[in-house]
Amino acid sequence: MTRYAGDDVIERVLLTQEVIAERVAELGHAIATDHAGHDLRLITVLRGSVIFLADLCRAVETPLTLDFMAVSSFAGGGGGSVRITKDLDDPIEGASVVLVEDIIDTGLTLNYVLSILRARKPASLSVCTLLDKDVRRIVDLPIEYRGFSVPDQFLVGYGLDLAGRLRNLPYVATVREDEVA
Ligand code: PRP
């Protein structure tokens, strides 16, 4: 395994690069099949999800466009309100939108984002998440495309960060307990 500076905080690799790549290819194929002939728009919420989006969009064998938004998030159990800090560049009315997330935890962030997007009248709106920490869910959400169900542990890599770092690890790993306490 290639060593990355700072990866000494890792406890164990949960999902290898190869396992992720295989699942991403399946998800991309499913999205392409379900949206053939539609005005497909992949939308993601910055920042960590861009890693997954970059691989996913190249696994979707049908025309599509990309757009990005950013929100202040509930992640980490802060309990504050979610708000948009960067909005989409283009309108989504009439488009077939797939919202791409790296991880869904409580579901509060996604619930808020979906309510905003739904009000803009897309032709369809579905969710694709690589990781689903479903044991933590507070708000029940429909998830059409799910990569992996993951345990309630602090995860890094493939977009997930520890204080902003380690997003560039090509795998998903758990972190040593003393590093996240
Ligand atoms: C993550 C993830 C979701 C959110 C999920 O983002 O990308 O947006 O947390 O958490 P929830 O289901 O409890 O609302 P994060 O806030 O870590 O931002 P980042 O992608 O910029 O690291």
PDB file of C-alpha atoms in Angstrom, residues 69-72 82-88 112 116 120:
ATOM      1  CA  MET A  69     -23.224  23.813  -4.268  1.00  0.00           C
ATOM      2  CA  ALA A  70     -21.861  24.283  -0.780  1.00  0.00           C
ATOM      3  CA  VAL A  71     -23.664  24.384   2.529  1.00  0.00           C
ATOM      4  CA  SER A  72     -22.762  24.781   6.137  1.00  0.00           C
ATOM      5  CA  VAL A  82     -27.890  24.482   7.470  1.00  0.00           C
ATOM      6  CA  ARG A  83     -27.544  27.310   4.972  1.00  0.00           C
ATOM      7  CA  ILE A  84     -26.313  27.645   1.394  1.00  0.00           C
ATOM      8  CA  THR A  85     -22.837  29.164   1.150  1.00  0.00           C
ATOM      9  CA  LYS A  86     -22.519  28.581  -2.621  1.00  0.00           C
ATOM     10  CA  ASP A  87     -25.536  28.044  -4.854  1.00  0.00           C
ATOM     11  CA  LEU A  88     -25.776  26.137  -8.152  1.00  0.00           C
ATOM     12  CA  TYR A 112     -32.289  20.410   3.663  1.00  0.00           C
ATOM     13  CA  ILE A 116     -34.336  23.385  -1.725  1.00  0.00           C
ATOM     14  CA  ARG A 120     -36.941  24.364  -8.183  1.00  0.00           C
TER      15      ARG A 120
END
